[in-house]
Each structure stands twice: as structure tokens, then as C-alpha cells.
Coordinates of C-alpha atoms in Angstrom, one line a residue:
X1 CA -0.1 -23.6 41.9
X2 CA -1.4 -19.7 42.1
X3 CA 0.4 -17.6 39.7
X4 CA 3.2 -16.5 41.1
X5 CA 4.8 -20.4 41.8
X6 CA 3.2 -21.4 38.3
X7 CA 5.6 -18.2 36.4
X8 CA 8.5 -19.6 38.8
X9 CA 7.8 -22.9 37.7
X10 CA 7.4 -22.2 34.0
X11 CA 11.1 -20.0 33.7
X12 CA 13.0 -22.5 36.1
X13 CA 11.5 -26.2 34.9
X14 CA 9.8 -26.0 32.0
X15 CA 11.8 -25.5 28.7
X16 CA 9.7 -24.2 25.7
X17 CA 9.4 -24.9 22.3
X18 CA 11.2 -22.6 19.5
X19 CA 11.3 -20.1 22.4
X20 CA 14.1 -17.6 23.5
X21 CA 14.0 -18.6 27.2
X22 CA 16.5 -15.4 27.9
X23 CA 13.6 -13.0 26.9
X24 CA 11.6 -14.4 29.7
X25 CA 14.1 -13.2 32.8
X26 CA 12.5 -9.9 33.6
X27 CA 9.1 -11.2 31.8
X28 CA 6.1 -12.9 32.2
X29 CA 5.8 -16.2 30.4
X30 CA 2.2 -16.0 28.6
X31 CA 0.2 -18.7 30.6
X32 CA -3.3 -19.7 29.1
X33 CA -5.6 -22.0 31.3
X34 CA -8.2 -22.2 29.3
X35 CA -10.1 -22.1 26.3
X36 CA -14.0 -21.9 24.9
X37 CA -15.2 -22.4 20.9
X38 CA -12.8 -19.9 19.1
X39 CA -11.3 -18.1 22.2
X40 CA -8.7 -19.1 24.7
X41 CA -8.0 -17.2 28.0
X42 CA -4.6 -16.3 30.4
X43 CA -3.8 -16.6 33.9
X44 CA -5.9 -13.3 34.3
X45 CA -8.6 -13.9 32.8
X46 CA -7.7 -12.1 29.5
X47 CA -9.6 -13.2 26.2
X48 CA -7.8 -13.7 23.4
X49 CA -9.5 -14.9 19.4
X50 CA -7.0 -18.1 18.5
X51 CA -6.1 -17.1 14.7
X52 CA -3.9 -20.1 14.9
X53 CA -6.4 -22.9 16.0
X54 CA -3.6 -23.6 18.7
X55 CA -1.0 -24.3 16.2
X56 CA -3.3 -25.0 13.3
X57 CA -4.5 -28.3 15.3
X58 CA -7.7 -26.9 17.0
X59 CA -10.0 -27.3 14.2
X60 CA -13.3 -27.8 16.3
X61 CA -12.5 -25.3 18.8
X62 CA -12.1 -25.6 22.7
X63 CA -13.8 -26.8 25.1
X64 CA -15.5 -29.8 23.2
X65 CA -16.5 -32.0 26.1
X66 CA -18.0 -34.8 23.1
X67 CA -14.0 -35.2 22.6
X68 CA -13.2 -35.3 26.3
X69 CA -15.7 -37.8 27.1
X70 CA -14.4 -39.7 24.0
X71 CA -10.8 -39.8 25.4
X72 CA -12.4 -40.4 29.0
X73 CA -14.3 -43.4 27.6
X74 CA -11.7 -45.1 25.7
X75 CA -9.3 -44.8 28.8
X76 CA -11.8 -46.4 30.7
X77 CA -11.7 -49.2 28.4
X78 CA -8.0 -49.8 26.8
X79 CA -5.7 -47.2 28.0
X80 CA -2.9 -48.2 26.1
X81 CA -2.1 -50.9 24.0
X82 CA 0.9 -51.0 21.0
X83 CA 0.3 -51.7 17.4
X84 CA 3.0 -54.4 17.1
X85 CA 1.6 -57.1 16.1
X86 CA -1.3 -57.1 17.6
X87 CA -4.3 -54.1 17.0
X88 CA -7.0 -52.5 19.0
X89 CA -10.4 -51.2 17.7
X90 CA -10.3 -47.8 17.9
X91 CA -7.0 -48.0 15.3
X92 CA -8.5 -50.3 13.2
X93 CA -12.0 -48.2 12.7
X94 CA -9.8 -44.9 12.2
X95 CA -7.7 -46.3 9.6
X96 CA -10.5 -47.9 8.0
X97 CA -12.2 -44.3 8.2
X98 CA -9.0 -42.5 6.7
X99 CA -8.3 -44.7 4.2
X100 CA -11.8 -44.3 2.7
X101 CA -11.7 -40.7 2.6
X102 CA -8.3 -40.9 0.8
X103 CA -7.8 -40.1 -2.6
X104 CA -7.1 -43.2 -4.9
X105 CA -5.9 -46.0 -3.9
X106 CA -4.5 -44.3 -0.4
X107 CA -5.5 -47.6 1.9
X108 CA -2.7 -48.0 4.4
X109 CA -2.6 -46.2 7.4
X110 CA 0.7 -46.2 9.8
X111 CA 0.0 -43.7 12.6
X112 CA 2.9 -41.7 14.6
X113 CA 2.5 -39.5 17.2
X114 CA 2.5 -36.6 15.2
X115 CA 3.6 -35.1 11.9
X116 CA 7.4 -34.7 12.4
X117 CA 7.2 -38.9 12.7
X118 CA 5.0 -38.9 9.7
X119 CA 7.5 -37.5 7.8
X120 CA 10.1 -39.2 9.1
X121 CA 8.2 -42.6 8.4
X122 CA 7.5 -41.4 4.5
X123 CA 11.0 -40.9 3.9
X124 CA 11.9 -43.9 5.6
X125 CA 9.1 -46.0 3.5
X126 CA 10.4 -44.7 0.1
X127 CA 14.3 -45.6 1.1
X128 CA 13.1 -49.3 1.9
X129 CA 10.2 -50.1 -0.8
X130 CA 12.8 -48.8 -3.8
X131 CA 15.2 -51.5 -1.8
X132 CA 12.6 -54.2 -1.5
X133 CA 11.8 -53.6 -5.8
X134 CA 15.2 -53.9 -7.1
X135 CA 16.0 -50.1 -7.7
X136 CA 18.5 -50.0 -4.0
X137 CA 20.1 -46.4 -5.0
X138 CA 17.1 -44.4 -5.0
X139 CA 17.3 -43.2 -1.4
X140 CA 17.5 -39.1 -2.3
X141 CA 14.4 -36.6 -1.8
X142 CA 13.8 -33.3 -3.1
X143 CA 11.8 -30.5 -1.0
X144 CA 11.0 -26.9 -1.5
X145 CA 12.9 -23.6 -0.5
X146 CA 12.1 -22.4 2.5
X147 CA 9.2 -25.6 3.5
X148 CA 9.1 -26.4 7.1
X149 CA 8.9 -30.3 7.4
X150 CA 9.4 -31.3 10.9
X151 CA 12.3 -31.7 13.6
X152 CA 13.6 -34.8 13.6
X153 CA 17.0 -35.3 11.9
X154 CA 15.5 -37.0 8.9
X155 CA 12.5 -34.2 8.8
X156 CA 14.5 -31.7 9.6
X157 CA 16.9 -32.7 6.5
X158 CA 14.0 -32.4 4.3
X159 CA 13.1 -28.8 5.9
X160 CA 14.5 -26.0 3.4
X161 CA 15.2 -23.5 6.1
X162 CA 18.9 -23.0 6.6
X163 CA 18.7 -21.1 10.2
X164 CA 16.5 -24.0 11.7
X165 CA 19.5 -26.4 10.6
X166 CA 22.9 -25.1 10.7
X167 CA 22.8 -25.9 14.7
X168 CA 22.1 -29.6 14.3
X169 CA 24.4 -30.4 11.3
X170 CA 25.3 -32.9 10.1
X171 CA 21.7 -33.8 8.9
X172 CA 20.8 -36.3 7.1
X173 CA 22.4 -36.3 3.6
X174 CA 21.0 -36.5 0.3
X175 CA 18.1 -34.1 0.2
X176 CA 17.9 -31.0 -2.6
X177 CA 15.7 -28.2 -2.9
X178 CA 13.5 -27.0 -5.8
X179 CA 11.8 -23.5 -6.6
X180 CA 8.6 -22.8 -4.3
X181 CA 5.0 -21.6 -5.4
X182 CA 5.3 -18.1 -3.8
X183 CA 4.2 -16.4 -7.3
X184 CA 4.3 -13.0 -5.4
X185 CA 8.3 -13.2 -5.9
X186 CA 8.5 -15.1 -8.6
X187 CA 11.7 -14.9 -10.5
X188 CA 9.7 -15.6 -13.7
X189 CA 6.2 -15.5 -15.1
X190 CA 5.4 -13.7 -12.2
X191 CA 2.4 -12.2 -14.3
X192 CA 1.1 -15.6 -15.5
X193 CA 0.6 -18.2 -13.2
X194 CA 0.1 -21.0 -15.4
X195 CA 3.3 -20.5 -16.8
X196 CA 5.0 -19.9 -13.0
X197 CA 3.5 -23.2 -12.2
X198 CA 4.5 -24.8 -15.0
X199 CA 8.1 -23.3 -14.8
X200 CA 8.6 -24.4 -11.0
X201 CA 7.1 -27.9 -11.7
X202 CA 9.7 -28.4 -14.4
X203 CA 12.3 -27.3 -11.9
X204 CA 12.1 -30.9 -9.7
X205 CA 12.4 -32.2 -13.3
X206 CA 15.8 -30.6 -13.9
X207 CA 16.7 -31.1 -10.0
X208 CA 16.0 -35.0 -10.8
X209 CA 18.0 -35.4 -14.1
X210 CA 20.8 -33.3 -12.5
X211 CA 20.7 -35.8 -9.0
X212 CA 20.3 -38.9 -11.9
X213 CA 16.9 -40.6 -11.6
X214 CA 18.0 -43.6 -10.8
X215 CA 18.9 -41.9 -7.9
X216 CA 15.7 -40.3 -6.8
X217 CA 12.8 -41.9 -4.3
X218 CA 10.3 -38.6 -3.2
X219 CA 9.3 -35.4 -3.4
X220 CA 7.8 -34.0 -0.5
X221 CA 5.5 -31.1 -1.0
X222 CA 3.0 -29.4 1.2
X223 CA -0.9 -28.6 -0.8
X224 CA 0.0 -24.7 0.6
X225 CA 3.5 -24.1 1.5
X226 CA 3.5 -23.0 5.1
X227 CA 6.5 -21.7 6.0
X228 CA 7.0 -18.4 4.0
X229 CA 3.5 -17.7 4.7
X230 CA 0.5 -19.6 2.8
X231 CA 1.9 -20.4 -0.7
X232 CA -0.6 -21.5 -2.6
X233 CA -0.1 -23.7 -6.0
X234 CA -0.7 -21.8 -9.3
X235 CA -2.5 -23.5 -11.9
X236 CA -1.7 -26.8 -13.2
X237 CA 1.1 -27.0 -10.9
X238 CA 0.4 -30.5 -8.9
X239 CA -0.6 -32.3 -12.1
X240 CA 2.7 -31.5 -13.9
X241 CA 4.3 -32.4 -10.5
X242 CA 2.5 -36.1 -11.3
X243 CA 3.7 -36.6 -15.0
X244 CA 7.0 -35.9 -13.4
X245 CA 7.2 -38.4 -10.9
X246 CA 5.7 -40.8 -13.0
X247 CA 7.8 -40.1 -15.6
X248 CA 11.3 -40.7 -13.3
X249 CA 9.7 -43.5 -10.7
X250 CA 9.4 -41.2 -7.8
X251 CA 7.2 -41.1 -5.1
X252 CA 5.2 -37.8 -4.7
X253 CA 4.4 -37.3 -1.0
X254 CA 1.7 -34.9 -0.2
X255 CA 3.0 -33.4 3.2
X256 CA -0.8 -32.3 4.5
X257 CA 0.2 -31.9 8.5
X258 CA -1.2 -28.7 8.6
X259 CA -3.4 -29.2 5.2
X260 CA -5.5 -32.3 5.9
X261 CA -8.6 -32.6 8.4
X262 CA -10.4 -29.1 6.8
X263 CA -7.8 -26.5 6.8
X264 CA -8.6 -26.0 3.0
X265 CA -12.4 -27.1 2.9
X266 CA -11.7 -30.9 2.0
X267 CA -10.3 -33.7 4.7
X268 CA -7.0 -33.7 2.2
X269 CA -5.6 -31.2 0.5
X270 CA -4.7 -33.1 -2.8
X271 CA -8.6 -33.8 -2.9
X272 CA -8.7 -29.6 -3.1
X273 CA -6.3 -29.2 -5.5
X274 CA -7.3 -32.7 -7.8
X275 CA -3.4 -34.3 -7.6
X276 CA -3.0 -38.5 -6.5
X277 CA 0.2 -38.3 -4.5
X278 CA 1.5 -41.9 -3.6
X279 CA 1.9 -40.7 0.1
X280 CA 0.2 -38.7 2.7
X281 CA 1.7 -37.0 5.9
X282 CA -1.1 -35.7 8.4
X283 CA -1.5 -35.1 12.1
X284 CA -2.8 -32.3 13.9
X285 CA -6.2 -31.8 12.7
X286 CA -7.0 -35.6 12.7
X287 CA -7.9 -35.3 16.7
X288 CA -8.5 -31.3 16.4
X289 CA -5.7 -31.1 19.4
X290 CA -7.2 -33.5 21.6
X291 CA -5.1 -36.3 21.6
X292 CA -1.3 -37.0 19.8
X293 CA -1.5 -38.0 16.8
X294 CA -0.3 -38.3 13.6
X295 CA -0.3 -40.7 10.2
X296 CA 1.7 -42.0 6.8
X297 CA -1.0 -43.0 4.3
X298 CA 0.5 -44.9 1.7
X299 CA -0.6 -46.7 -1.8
X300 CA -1.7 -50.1 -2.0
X301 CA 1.6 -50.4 -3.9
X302 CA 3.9 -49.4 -1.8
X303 CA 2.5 -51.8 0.9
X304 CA 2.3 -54.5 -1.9
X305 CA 6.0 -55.9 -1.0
X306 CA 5.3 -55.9 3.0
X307 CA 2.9 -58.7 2.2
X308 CA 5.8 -61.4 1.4
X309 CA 5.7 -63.4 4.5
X310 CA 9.2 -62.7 5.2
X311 CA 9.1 -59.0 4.9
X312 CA 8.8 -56.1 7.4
X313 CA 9.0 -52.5 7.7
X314 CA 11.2 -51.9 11.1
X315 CA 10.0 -49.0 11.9
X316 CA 7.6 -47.8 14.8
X317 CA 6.6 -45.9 17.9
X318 CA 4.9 -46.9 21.2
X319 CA 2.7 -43.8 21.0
X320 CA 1.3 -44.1 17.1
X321 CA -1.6 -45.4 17.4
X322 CA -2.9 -44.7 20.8
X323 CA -5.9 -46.1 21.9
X324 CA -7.0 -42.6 23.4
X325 CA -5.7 -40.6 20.2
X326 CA -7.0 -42.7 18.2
X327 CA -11.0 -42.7 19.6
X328 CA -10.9 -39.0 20.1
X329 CA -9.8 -39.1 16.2
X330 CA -12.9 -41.6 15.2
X331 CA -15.1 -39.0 17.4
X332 CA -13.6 -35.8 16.0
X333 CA -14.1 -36.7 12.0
X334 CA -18.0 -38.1 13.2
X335 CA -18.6 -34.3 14.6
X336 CA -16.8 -33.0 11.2
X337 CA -20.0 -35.0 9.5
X338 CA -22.4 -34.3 11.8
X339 CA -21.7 -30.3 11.8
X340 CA -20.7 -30.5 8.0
X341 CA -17.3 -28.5 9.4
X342 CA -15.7 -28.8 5.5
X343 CA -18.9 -27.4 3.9
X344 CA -18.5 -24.1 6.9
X345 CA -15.2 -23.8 5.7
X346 CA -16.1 -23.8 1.5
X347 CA -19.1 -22.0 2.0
X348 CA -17.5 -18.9 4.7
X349 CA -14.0 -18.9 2.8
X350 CA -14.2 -16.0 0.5
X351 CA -16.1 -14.2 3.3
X352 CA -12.6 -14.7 5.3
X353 CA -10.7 -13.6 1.9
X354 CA -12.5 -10.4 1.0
X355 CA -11.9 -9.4 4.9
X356 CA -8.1 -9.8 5.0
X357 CA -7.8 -8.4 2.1
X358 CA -9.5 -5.4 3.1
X359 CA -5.6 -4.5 5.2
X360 CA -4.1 -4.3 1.5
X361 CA -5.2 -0.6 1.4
X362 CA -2.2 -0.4 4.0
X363 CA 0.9 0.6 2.8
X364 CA 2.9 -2.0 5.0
X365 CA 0.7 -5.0 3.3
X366 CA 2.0 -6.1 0.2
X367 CA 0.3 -9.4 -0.3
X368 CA -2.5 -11.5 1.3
X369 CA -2.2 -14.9 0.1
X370 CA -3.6 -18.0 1.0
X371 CA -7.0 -20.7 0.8
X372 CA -9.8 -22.4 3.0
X373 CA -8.8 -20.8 6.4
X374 CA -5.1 -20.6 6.0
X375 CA -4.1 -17.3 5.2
X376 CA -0.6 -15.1 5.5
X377 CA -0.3 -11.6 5.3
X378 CA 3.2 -10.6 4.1
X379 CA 4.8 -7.1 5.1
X380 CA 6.6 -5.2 3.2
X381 CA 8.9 -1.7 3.6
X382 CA 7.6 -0.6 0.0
X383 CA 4.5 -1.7 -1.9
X384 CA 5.5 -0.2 -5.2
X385 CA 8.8 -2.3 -5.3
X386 CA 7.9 -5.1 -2.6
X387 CA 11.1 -4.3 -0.9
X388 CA 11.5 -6.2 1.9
X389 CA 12.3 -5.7 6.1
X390 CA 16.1 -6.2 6.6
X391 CA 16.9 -8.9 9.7
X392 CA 17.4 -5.2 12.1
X393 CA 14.3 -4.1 10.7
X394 CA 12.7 -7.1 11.4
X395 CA 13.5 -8.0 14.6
X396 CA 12.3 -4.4 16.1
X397 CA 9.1 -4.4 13.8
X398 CA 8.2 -8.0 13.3
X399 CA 9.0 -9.2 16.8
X400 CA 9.6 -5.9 19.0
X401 CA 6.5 -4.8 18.0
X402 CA 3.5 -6.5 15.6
X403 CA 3.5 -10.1 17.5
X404 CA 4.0 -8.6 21.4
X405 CA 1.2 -6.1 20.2
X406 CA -1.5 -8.4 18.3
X407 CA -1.2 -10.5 21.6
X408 CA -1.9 -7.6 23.6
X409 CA -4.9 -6.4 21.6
X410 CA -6.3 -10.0 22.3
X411 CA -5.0 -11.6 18.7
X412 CA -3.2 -14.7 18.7
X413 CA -1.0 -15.4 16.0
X414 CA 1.9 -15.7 14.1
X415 CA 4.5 -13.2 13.1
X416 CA 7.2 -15.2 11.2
X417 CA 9.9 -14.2 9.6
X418 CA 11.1 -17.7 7.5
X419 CA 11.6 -16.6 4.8
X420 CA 9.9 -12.7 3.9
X421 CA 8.2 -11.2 7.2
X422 CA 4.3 -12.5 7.5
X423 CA 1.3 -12.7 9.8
X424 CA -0.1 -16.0 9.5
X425 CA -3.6 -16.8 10.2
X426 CA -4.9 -20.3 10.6
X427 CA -8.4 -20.0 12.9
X428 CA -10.2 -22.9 14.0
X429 CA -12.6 -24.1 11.2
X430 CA -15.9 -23.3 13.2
X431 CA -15.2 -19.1 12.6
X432 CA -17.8 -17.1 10.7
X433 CA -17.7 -13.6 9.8
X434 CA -17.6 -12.6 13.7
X435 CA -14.7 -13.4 13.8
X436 CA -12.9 -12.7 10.7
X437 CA -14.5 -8.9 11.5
X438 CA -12.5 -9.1 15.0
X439 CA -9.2 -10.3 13.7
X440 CA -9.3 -7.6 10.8
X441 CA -9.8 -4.5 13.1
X442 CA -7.4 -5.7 15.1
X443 CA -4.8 -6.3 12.4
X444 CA -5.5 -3.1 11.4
X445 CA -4.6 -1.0 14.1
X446 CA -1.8 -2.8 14.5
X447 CA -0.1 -2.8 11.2
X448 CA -1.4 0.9 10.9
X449 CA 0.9 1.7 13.7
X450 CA 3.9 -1.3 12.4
X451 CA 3.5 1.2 9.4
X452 CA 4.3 4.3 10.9
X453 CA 7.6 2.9 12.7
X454 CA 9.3 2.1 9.3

């Protein structure tokens, strides 16, 4: 298709993701064709930096043709092939690789498609392993304020944003929300982080007794909150989070979709922090975009009472496990070793730091906040009291103007607004100071001129 049938195409077949279609009626869908190391490209040619990684997937890059000829290859060989019952190679050696780069005892790997089905499968193991141990009424899970968790009905249950929901209820019942690690509004101890962590960690304590613990399966929890923009954990925070669930029998699921595969300098982001969750949810960065795919790692002890010979956990999709995701996902963590990808992310990410937070001398930046190369910049109306963007305000600054005009100046990005308004940054985990140079001038002069519309 030339342009002109591919825009036709795009606003009267294909239906978009979290997009407003109506605002594409008298405007041109954004078509990129193609992308190169940290850039991609439109239908014109245009250059744009990815400060996203795609959608915090691409954590190689573009263009990696060792990853192509990896799918290619495999195709070739077995292009398909189920895992049930029976197993292919490429699975196998993945899980095998996975599991040995888990923390503890993490050994069993159930792959989805991609992280809403990750979560969806965690929630589903807790429900039937608490069943399978005598302890039937723990079904219910508890998530954070404003944490994104996926899209399907069980996922989206767990999600604590209310405007992604309210169309789709009813949801799935029984899930509760506890306090988030965003210490830049804290309600309390907002000058201590030890004591915020503490405080917020106690809080899934008190959301436990009130539920009854006998009651309780998970706790889902992301190593840095996402959705919000980058919340970081203070201090002390996961390992109270661990006496906890050890205290009350619950499982504590580390949801690392975005967090795992080098996003914070480590393949998992419990390893980063130093917690043992019982579960880990991952996808994205475990093919670096190249492939679907996604994974549940679970204990050794939660798989312990799938062993009896009459015992199985119904649950599974014809995609998880794809013989082509899963060999681009073997070739994609060899290239992390052979190019030492976590140690460019440790050794570059206070580089990437010290240049965001250069923007805080702007008066519309009130907080910079994040770790490895996940970062979000939240905007404020006033620094001195942090006062925030009403939804009016919002939707002509945030959307109106800073995301249409950070795309323009060849940025991509995110400008979300779940929760306080933020630019989030997420670049692909082969950036150097090139790059965090080129996305800082060009935050600048946009947020200089976001700043002078308030």
C-alpha cells in the first residue's frame, strides 16, 4: 500500500489499542515502518529517539537481524507446536535458562503470550494451590492504588485504576487495594523514607486482617510501580512486604512485566531490590519485542501438589510457549550476555539520572523519579505546593499539547495522566549519554513552553 490507501486502511480497518479512534477523522494516524538501534522512523521518513523501547519491550533496539534469523530459523524447523502435554526444545532450554536466573527457589516456568496472561495465570495458580492444600477460602488478592496490571477481566480486577474499569464492570470480585510507594505524595513520613516504606508495607497487613487471613492468597506488586509514573520502593519496603506474607500464608507475586529482562540493571527486579517473591509475572523484555511472549515463574512449592499423579492445573494457551517466541527469547538473553546489556544499564544509569534531573530547574517539573532506565517525570501547576493539573487542565496541556509536541520534536514517549500527570521514559537498554543528551534538550523545550501555557 502507498500512503494514502495505508492511512485509509488504518482509520477504516484497523482498530487501535487505548486509542480515541474519533481524533483520527480529520488526522493522520502516526504510521512508523521502521526502526534502527535506538531510533524508529514514519511513513515520511521522519526520525524519531524511542524513550519507550516500543512499549518498554524493545530492550535490544531495532533492527537486530541475530533475532530475525533466530525466529527465521526456528520457523524453518518447528513452526508451531503446543505445550500440552507434549514439549519442544526451544521451551524446554528457555525455561531451563529462566529458572536459573531466578531468584530462590523460582524453577517453574508456564509461559503465556504475554503479561496480561501472566497475571491472569498467577492469580489463577494461587486460587487453585490454596484449594489443592486444604486452605479452599483463600481466593482474594490485594494490589496497589493506581497499579496497572493487565486487561483481562481477572488482570484488569487486580488493576487499581478506576477509569480503565468502570466500562467493563462487573470484574472479577474479591480484589482490595493498599497504599503505593509514591513517597513524593506521601500522606505520611513523607520526609523519611524508611518509615514511609515501613508505614505502606504495614498497610497490606491491616488490608489482610481486615479481609481475614484465612481469606487471603496474593499480593501482586510491581519492583517500580508503573502506572503513576516510576514509583520506586523506599527502603526496607519489600522485605517487610515478606515477613508479612509469611506471617498470614500469602503468596507475594512480583509483577516484573515491564521490570524483568534489564529494565532496572538485573534480569528481575526482586534480584535489584534483594526480596524472594513466591511468583514472577514477565513478558515483554524476555524476546526484546521480537516475538509474543510472556511467563508465570512459580516456587518449587507451589508446583509441589501438581506432581500427584491425579492432579492438573487447567489452565493454558495455544500461543504460550511458541516455538518462534520462545528461540528468539533463548537468542535474545545469549546477546544480553554476550554484550553485558545489564552491566550498560548499572554502569550508564546515574548518567541517565543526573540528565533528567537537570529539567527540575523548570518550574512545571516537580519530581523526577525512577531506576535502571525507567524513569517518570511528574508535572506539576506549582512546585512550592506540588499542586496538581485539574482533568481540563490536563487534557489541553498534557495531551493538547506536551505528547502531540514531544512526537513532533522527534521524542517518543508517554504523557500519562493515571494517576498525577507524567512523562514516562523507558529507552531501549543499549542508550548511552547520546541519547539521554537528545531526549533532555528535547524535553526541555517542550516543558519550557507546557510551562508557559499554565
Amino acid at each position: 500500500m502507498d500512503a494514502a490507501e495505508l492511512q485509509h486502511a488504518a482509520k477504516n480497518n484497523l482498530w487501535m489499542h487505548f486509542t480515541r479512534m474519533g481524533t483520527y477523522a480529520d488526522n493522520d494516524v502516526p504510521v512508523i515502518t521502521r526502526g534502527e538501534g535506538a531510533y524508529i522512523y514514519d511513513s515520511s521518513g521522519k526520525r524519531y529517539l524511542d524513550a519507550l523501547a516500543g512499549l518498554f519491550v524493545s530492550q535490544l533496539g531495532h533492527g537486530r537481524t541475530e533475532l530475525a534469523e533466530a525466529a527465521a530459523a526456528q520457523a524453518k524447523e518447528l513452526a508451531f507446536m503446543p505445550l500440552w502435554s507434549y514439549a519442544h526444545p526451544s521451551a524446554i532450554e528457555l525455561a531451563a535458562k529462566v529458572a536459573d536466573a531466578a531468584p530462590g527457589d523460582l524453577n517453574r516456568v508456564f509461559f503465556t503470550s504475554g503479561g496480561g496472561e501472566a497475571v491472569e495465570t498467577a492469580w489463577k495458580l494461587a486460587k487453585n494451590y490454596f484449594k489443592l492444600v486444604g486452605k479452599p477460602m483463600k481466593h482474594k488478592v490485594m494490589s496497589r492504588t493506581i497499579a496497572y496490571h493487565g486487561t483481562t477481566q481477572g488482570a484488569l480486577s487486580i488493576t487499581g485504576l478506576p477509569a480503565l474499569k468502570q466500562q467493563f464492570e462487573p470484574l472479577v470480585p474479591s480484589t482490595f487495594r493498599v497504599p503505593n510507594t509514591n513517597i513524593y505524595r506521601a500522606p505520611i513520613h513523607g520526609d523519611d523514607p524508611e518509615a514511609f516504606g515501613r508505614w505502606a508495607a504495614d498497610q497490606i497487613a491491616v488490608a489482610i486482617e481486615n479481609e481475614g487471613p484465612d481469606t487471603v492468597a496474593a499480593v501482586f506488586l510491581e519492583p517500580v510501580q508503573n502506572a503513576g509514573g516510576c514509583f520506586p520502593p523506599p527502603p526496607g519496603y519489600f522485605q517487610r512486604v515478606r515477613e508479612i506474607c509469611d506471617e498470614y500464608d500469602v503468596l507475594m507475586v512480583s509483577d516484573e512485566v515491564i521490570c524483568a529482562f534489564g529494565r532496572l540493571g538485573h534480569l528481575f527486579g526482586a534480584e535489584r531490590y534483594g526480596y524472594q517473591p513466591d511468583i514472577i509475572t514477565c513478558a515483554k523484555g524476555i524476546t526484546s519485542g521480537y516475538a509474543p511472549l510472556g511467563a508465570m515463574i512459580a516456587s518449587d512449592k507451589l508446583m509441589e501438589p501438581f506432581l500427584d499423579p491425579d492432579a492438573m492445573f487447567a489452565h493454558g494457551y495455544t500461543f504460550g510457549g511458541h516455538p518462534v517466541s520462545t528461540a528468539v527469547g533463548l537468542r535474545n538473553l545469549q546477546l544480553f550476555e554476550e554484550e553485558k546489556v545489564l552491566e550498560n544499564v548499572r554502569d550508564n544509569e546515574g548518567a541517565f539520572r543526573a540528565t533528567l534531573e537537570k529539567l527540575k530547574d523548570l518550574p512545571i517539573v516537580g519530581d523526577v523519579r525512577g531506576d535502571g532506565y525507567f524513569y517518570g517525570i511528574e508535572l506539576v501547576k506549582d512546585k512550592a505546593t506540588k499542586e496538581t493539573f485539574t482533568e481540563e487542565e490536563c487534557e489541553r496541556l498534557l495531551f493538547g499539547f506536551v505528547s502531540k509536541q514531544l512526537y513532533a520534536e522527534g521524542l517518543y514517549c508517554r504523557a500519562d495522566d493515571r494517576g498525577d500527570p507524567v512523562v514516562q521514559l523507558a529507552p531501549p537498554l543499549i542508550c548511552d549519554q547520546t541519547h539521554f543528551d537528545e531526549m533532555e534538550q528535547i524535553l526541555r523545550t517542550v516543558l519550557e513552553k507546557a510551562g508557559q501555557m499554565i
